[in-house]
Amino acid sequence: VNGVFENKFFTGDINCQDPNLEFIFNGEIDFTNEVPKMAFDANIFHADLIKLNLAKGKGFSSLATRIGISAVLDPNDPSGSLSLEDLSYCDDSEQYDLGNAFFETQTLNNGKRFTLHSNIAHASVEGVYNAQEIKGAFRSIFYSVFPALESEVQYDQADQIFDFEIEMGESDRFFELLLPDLRVAPGSKATGHLNTRTFDLEFDAYSVGVSWKGREVSGLSMALHQTMEVLAASISAQKVELNDSLFVEDLLVTSKGYQDEFDALIDWSGSGLGANGRLDIQGAVHGPNHVDIDLLPSQFEIRDQHWMTADPSSVRIDHSEIEVDGLEITNGRERLLVEGSISRNPNKSLKLIFEDLHLDNLNVLLQNSGMNIHGVLEGEASVSSLYETPLLLSYLCVDSLG
């Protein structure tokens, strides 16, 4: 150490040669006031985050980067800049080169501006905002659409009026390190606006491709707009792939909510099951853990077989209990009826009734297994205690099984 440390203020040089931390430092750190200030450059050659108790895990770890910082670290109103150059991380098996990143917060006449420029993403937030309160503001604005959730809404909000934007860059190595199951295509973009005075919210996003645990979504668009206590949302995708054979094409979901009520339309024009269809849903919110959903008459086709729900059916979700009433799906004489409860109460059960149900309908799900089944299923089954030890009781008859 070559410097001066006095009254919580340090200025000078530090050269650290430790097996777990190797760096050189030049600059100053000021803790003399309630709000710390920093202005320094540092070259970190090696930092073992696991040995330094900054990360969990076992084995070798090494972080390296060049840091430049000039900042006032007020938790409610930070300002200044931070640069990271040649950021890399190495573990037992791989080295992750993450490139450069530059963060900056500036004070403006109408608030402030935060910007991020990096190989991984570019982002900006501009206006009046408090980073520590943004999550609560989003939550309150969203919940304000539903009076039944009034207890979850904080109407007395500090002013948060800002625009935001983020565009993804080459992020694969970043996600391989921190979220190995996630991939987001370069150029994916999200923009939005939030206003706690008027409780208005806007969010729009588009991505060429997003994947999670091997499930891929192509041509994804999302929109969420709320104004005057009316919420409108839509999601569309060119293709949603769950596996090689199970996928949905040209998916469109539209929804709106107002005064505890909501509705949704779900359309798709193709799938790996040879299916297309349209589902019409309405519902009501009664509390944080209580929602009623009605499935209105809807229809879909699977392998040229026309299925429909002729009468409205309902699903009631109240905490951990789910009640199904009159969910009936038919195709000519074929009929499947589902009603009853999924509950922690062992005396409640979910009943399934099968009438003239052709088993070859299931072959679209078995096409990768090399199996084909035929026959006609009749009978009923009930299942209970699904949350604990499931109990299945059934009386089923299969005619011409093959």
XYZ file of C-alpha atoms in Angstrom:
402
model
C 0.000 0.000 0.000
C 1.315 3.410 -0.938
C -1.163 6.071 0.117
C -2.978 7.915 2.881
C -5.883 6.535 4.918
C -7.416 9.020 7.344
C -10.923 9.666 8.691
C -12.558 7.085 6.407
C -10.805 8.521 3.341
C -8.175 6.713 1.288
C -6.120 7.952 -1.623
C -3.170 6.167 -3.191
C -2.048 2.885 -4.715
C -2.614 -0.722 -3.666
C -0.828 -3.762 -5.065
C -2.361 -7.000 -3.771
C -0.687 -10.359 -4.406
C -2.854 -12.965 -2.667
C -3.619 -16.511 -3.911
C -7.340 -15.642 -3.926
C -7.125 -11.988 -4.989
C -4.566 -10.307 -7.216
C -5.043 -6.676 -8.306
C -3.551 -3.205 -8.547
C -5.517 -0.093 -7.540
C -5.040 3.631 -8.015
C -7.454 6.304 -6.833
C -9.533 7.333 -3.855
C -12.441 6.113 -1.760
C -14.310 8.569 0.474
C -16.557 7.391 3.330
C -16.342 10.618 5.337
C -19.965 11.511 4.547
C -23.142 9.470 4.740
C -23.030 8.974 0.958
C -19.770 7.291 -0.196
C -17.797 8.598 -3.179
C -15.318 6.656 -5.303
C -12.927 7.544 -8.132
C -10.361 4.904 -9.069
C -8.950 2.533 -11.662
C -8.205 -1.085 -10.853
C -6.848 -4.033 -12.759
C -8.100 -7.321 -11.316
C -5.888 -10.128 -12.574
C -7.510 -12.864 -10.493
C -10.371 -13.003 -7.990
C -11.514 -16.401 -6.722
C -15.173 -15.583 -6.030
C -15.819 -18.894 -4.273
C -12.853 -18.582 -1.892
C -13.826 -14.941 -1.250
C -17.392 -16.075 -0.368
C -18.845 -13.964 -3.177
C -20.229 -16.978 -5.036
C -21.427 -20.444 -4.089
C -19.940 -23.652 -5.414
C -16.811 -25.753 -5.355
C -13.679 -25.930 -7.414
C -11.707 -23.292 -9.257
C -13.091 -19.849 -10.113
C -11.379 -16.738 -11.419
C -12.758 -13.336 -12.375
C -10.587 -10.850 -14.287
C -11.326 -7.349 -15.577
C -10.187 -3.729 -15.676
C -12.397 -1.370 -13.685
C -12.799 2.388 -13.916
C -15.265 4.117 -11.592
C -16.241 7.676 -10.744
C -19.439 7.637 -8.733
C -21.519 8.914 -5.827
C -23.103 5.831 -4.228
C -26.373 7.235 -2.911
C -28.701 4.178 -2.716
C -31.694 6.371 -3.642
C -29.981 8.557 -6.243
C -26.652 7.127 -7.459
C -24.690 9.030 -10.089
C -21.490 8.565 -12.042
C -20.003 5.940 -14.309
C -18.525 2.447 -14.174
C -16.578 0.694 -16.906
C -15.568 -2.965 -17.124
C -13.086 -3.937 -19.829
C -12.089 -7.432 -20.960
C -14.405 -9.020 -18.411
C -13.865 -12.771 -18.156
C -14.668 -15.618 -15.803
C -13.054 -19.033 -15.654
C -14.127 -22.177 -13.800
C -12.861 -25.767 -13.752
C -13.969 -26.480 -17.316
C -14.427 -23.278 -19.319
C -13.484 -19.657 -19.773
C -16.246 -17.149 -20.444
C -15.143 -14.001 -22.293
C -17.896 -11.442 -21.687
C -16.389 -8.382 -23.363
C -16.841 -4.801 -22.159
C -19.579 -2.957 -20.278
C -20.138 0.731 -19.511
C -22.736 1.990 -17.014
C -23.594 5.651 -16.519
C -26.168 7.641 -14.551
C -26.672 11.315 -15.420
C -28.839 14.017 -13.820
C -31.189 15.790 -16.257
C -33.620 18.690 -15.972
C -36.571 16.277 -16.038
C -35.036 13.551 -13.889
C -32.121 11.319 -14.735
C -30.856 8.882 -17.330
C -29.299 5.457 -16.819
C -27.492 3.855 -19.756
C -25.768 0.530 -20.301
C -23.592 -0.270 -23.292
C -22.081 -3.742 -23.497
C -21.509 -6.732 -25.735
C -24.378 -8.482 -23.939
C -27.046 -5.760 -24.093
C -27.750 -2.063 -24.510
C -30.270 -0.446 -22.154
C -31.562 2.933 -21.042
C -33.982 4.341 -18.472
C -34.875 8.041 -18.627
C -37.174 10.160 -16.474
C -38.107 10.282 -12.800
C -37.488 6.948 -11.108
C -36.221 5.258 -7.976
C -34.632 1.897 -8.741
C -35.520 0.493 -5.310
C -39.249 1.193 -5.806
C -39.753 0.261 -9.477
C -40.798 -3.350 -8.781
C -43.490 -2.246 -6.316
C -44.726 0.401 -8.760
C -45.158 -2.163 -11.566
C -46.996 -4.495 -9.186
C -49.391 -1.810 -7.901
C -50.241 -0.499 -11.381
C -50.949 -4.011 -12.691
C -53.077 -5.022 -9.693
C -55.072 -1.751 -9.780
C -57.115 -3.182 -12.690
C -58.751 -5.598 -10.238
C -60.559 -4.005 -7.233
C -60.528 -7.431 -5.525
C -56.751 -7.019 -5.255
C -56.982 -3.550 -3.706
C -55.148 -4.753 -0.593
C -52.140 -5.487 -2.829
C -52.107 -1.968 -4.339
C -50.178 0.977 -2.939
C -51.928 4.037 -4.390
C -49.743 6.549 -2.549
C -46.741 6.104 -4.828
C -43.742 8.387 -5.171
C -43.476 9.861 -8.660
C -42.086 7.369 -11.159
C -42.470 8.636 -14.711
C -39.956 7.148 -17.111
C -39.303 5.406 -20.432
C -37.112 2.338 -20.755
C -35.528 0.311 -23.535
C -33.320 -2.753 -23.754
C -31.848 -4.498 -26.795
C -29.984 -7.781 -26.507
C -26.569 -8.328 -28.060
C -24.403 -11.461 -28.090
C -25.618 -12.892 -24.792
C -25.110 -16.658 -25.195
C -21.921 -16.862 -23.103
C -23.466 -14.693 -20.395
C -26.491 -16.988 -20.112
C -24.323 -20.124 -20.318
C -22.610 -18.874 -17.172
C -25.582 -17.583 -15.149
C -28.747 -19.116 -16.702
C -27.633 -22.127 -18.737
C -31.173 -23.037 -19.874
C -31.983 -19.618 -21.371
C -31.128 -18.205 -24.807
C -32.273 -14.872 -26.266
C -31.521 -14.012 -29.894
C -29.427 -10.899 -30.663
C -31.610 -7.936 -31.589
C -34.417 -8.914 -29.193
C -35.873 -5.657 -27.936
C -38.235 -4.351 -25.252
C -39.509 -0.807 -24.721
C -41.963 0.717 -22.316
C -43.286 3.552 -20.183
C -44.508 3.785 -16.584
C -46.382 6.613 -14.823
C -47.399 6.304 -11.156
C -49.397 9.551 -11.279
C -51.873 8.213 -13.821
C -51.207 4.483 -13.182
C -50.413 4.018 -16.879
C -48.155 1.232 -18.109
C -46.825 0.321 -21.554
C -44.639 -2.634 -22.480
C -43.787 -3.929 -25.963
C -41.253 -6.610 -26.859
C -40.113 -8.604 -29.868
C -37.635 -11.438 -30.317
C -36.611 -13.504 -33.324
C -36.121 -16.395 -30.925
C -36.167 -17.311 -27.231
C -35.516 -20.744 -25.753
C -35.781 -22.194 -22.251
C -34.755 -25.762 -21.424
C -34.972 -26.766 -25.075
C -38.424 -25.227 -25.598
C -38.172 -22.640 -28.368
C -40.379 -19.708 -29.363
C -39.813 -18.090 -32.780
C -41.095 -14.682 -33.883
C -42.305 -13.723 -30.411
C -44.182 -10.433 -29.901
C -45.654 -9.206 -26.621
C -47.652 -6.096 -25.725
C -49.060 -4.984 -22.379
C -50.847 -1.640 -22.155
C -52.784 -0.247 -19.220
C -54.594 3.086 -19.024
C -57.698 4.304 -17.178
C -57.767 1.005 -15.222
C -58.180 -1.015 -18.432
C -55.523 -3.624 -19.191
C -54.982 -4.971 -22.710
C -52.411 -7.645 -23.539
C -51.394 -9.760 -26.501
C -48.833 -12.457 -27.243
C -48.114 -13.824 -30.700
C -45.563 -16.322 -31.972
C -44.787 -17.817 -35.350
C -43.920 -21.125 -33.708
C -43.770 -22.591 -30.205
C -41.788 -25.833 -30.017
C -42.038 -28.063 -26.947
C -40.098 -30.874 -28.652
C -39.351 -32.111 -32.194
C -42.916 -33.246 -32.867
C -45.012 -31.188 -30.452
C -45.346 -27.598 -31.600
C -47.903 -24.856 -32.267
C -47.795 -22.429 -35.217
C -49.233 -18.932 -35.671
C -50.246 -18.602 -32.038
C -52.180 -15.480 -31.014
C -53.399 -14.729 -27.494
C -55.342 -11.530 -26.823
C -56.759 -10.472 -23.478
C -58.200 -7.517 -21.624
C -59.127 -6.856 -18.011
C -61.330 -4.304 -16.248
C -63.097 -4.123 -12.861
C -62.209 -7.653 -11.684
C -63.237 -9.242 -14.996
C -61.065 -10.470 -17.846
C -61.391 -12.299 -21.135
C -58.978 -14.023 -23.485
C -58.984 -15.498 -26.980
C -56.418 -18.150 -27.938
C -56.023 -18.922 -31.661
C -53.581 -21.191 -33.475
C -53.544 -22.373 -37.085
C -51.264 -25.405 -37.014
C -49.337 -27.788 -34.796
C -47.384 -31.007 -34.677
C -50.684 -32.694 -33.836
C -52.211 -31.473 -37.068
C -54.375 -29.206 -34.946
C -55.852 -25.742 -35.184
C -58.443 -24.051 -33.057
C -59.829 -21.245 -30.986
C -60.504 -21.083 -27.242
C -62.740 -18.377 -25.760
C -62.250 -17.664 -22.050
C -63.832 -15.284 -19.552
C -63.119 -14.947 -15.871
C -63.318 -12.966 -12.659
C -60.802 -12.185 -9.915
C -62.122 -12.448 -6.345
C -58.858 -12.133 -4.426
C -55.112 -12.760 -4.553
C -55.646 -16.544 -4.555
C -59.200 -16.838 -5.887
C -60.033 -16.786 -9.615
C -63.036 -18.092 -11.568
C -62.505 -19.053 -15.238
C -65.280 -19.859 -17.732
C -64.554 -21.691 -20.974
C -67.137 -20.479 -23.496
C -68.161 -22.600 -26.499
C -64.903 -23.241 -28.367
C -63.607 -25.562 -31.063
C -60.443 -27.108 -32.413
C -59.435 -29.685 -35.007
C -56.959 -32.546 -34.626
C -56.163 -34.633 -37.716
C -59.418 -33.509 -39.414
C -61.426 -34.426 -36.341
C -63.666 -31.555 -35.197
C -63.817 -31.221 -31.399
C -65.883 -28.673 -29.524
C -67.075 -27.523 -26.135
C -70.772 -26.813 -26.704
C -71.739 -25.432 -23.304
C -69.854 -23.063 -20.993
C -67.777 -24.819 -18.352
C -66.050 -23.340 -15.345
C -62.873 -23.738 -13.336
C -62.672 -22.225 -9.857
C -59.224 -21.752 -8.309
C -59.258 -20.925 -4.603
C -55.818 -21.208 -2.986
C -54.786 -24.848 -3.510
C -58.253 -26.106 -4.459
C -59.343 -26.343 -8.101
C -62.974 -27.092 -8.930
C -64.018 -28.101 -12.448
C -67.689 -27.954 -13.439
C -69.049 -29.385 -16.662
C -65.944 -29.428 -18.879
C -67.322 -31.441 -21.804
C -65.437 -32.033 -25.064
C -67.206 -33.796 -27.935
C -66.518 -35.025 -31.477
C -69.698 -36.506 -32.914
C -70.566 -39.399 -30.566
C -67.194 -39.210 -28.800
C -67.416 -37.482 -25.431
C -65.067 -36.623 -22.562
C -66.491 -35.051 -19.403
C -64.322 -33.700 -16.583
C -65.802 -32.451 -13.308
C -64.995 -32.438 -9.615
C -62.109 -31.146 -7.528
C -58.363 -31.242 -7.163
C -58.051 -30.727 -3.431
C -56.094 -31.467 -0.310
C -59.347 -32.867 1.085
C -59.136 -36.649 0.449
C -62.949 -36.820 0.295
C -63.001 -34.717 -2.884
C -62.092 -36.174 -6.264
C -61.830 -35.321 -9.944
C -64.064 -37.453 -12.177
C -63.483 -38.293 -15.850
C -66.231 -39.875 -17.975
C -65.413 -41.449 -21.366
C -68.083 -42.258 -23.983
C -67.257 -43.868 -27.333
C -63.790 -42.296 -27.186
C -61.580 -43.600 -30.006
C -58.077 -44.396 -28.739
C -56.493 -43.716 -32.116
C -56.882 -40.030 -31.219
C -53.840 -40.615 -29.012
C -51.614 -41.713 -31.880
C -50.657 -38.118 -32.653
C -48.962 -38.079 -29.232
C -47.241 -41.418 -29.837
C -45.898 -40.733 -33.327
C -42.261 -40.679 -32.164
C -42.594 -43.899 -30.176
C -43.423 -46.166 -33.118
C -46.604 -47.242 -31.334
C -50.155 -47.144 -32.683
C -53.224 -48.025 -30.667
C -56.830 -48.589 -31.674
C -60.067 -49.262 -29.886
C -63.012 -47.525 -28.225
C -62.945 -46.458 -24.569
C -66.016 -46.360 -22.305
C -66.312 -45.875 -18.563
C -65.280 -43.513 -15.830
C -62.395 -42.808 -13.487
C -61.853 -40.674 -10.427
C -58.635 -39.445 -8.834
C -58.135 -37.910 -5.384
C -55.323 -36.802 -3.049
C -53.253 -35.474 -5.952
C -51.277 -33.238 -3.568
C -50.330 -36.147 -1.298
C -50.573 -39.810 -2.367
C -52.781 -39.981 -5.485
C -55.613 -42.533 -5.445
C -57.122 -43.667 -8.765
C -60.412 -45.575 -8.983
C -61.765 -46.554 -12.390
C -64.154 -48.755 -14.309
C -63.096 -48.714 -17.954
C -63.967 -50.895 -20.944
C -61.998 -50.990 -24.193
C -63.577 -52.517 -27.292
C -61.414 -53.795 -30.187
C -58.095 -52.842 -28.563
C -55.222 -53.117 -31.010
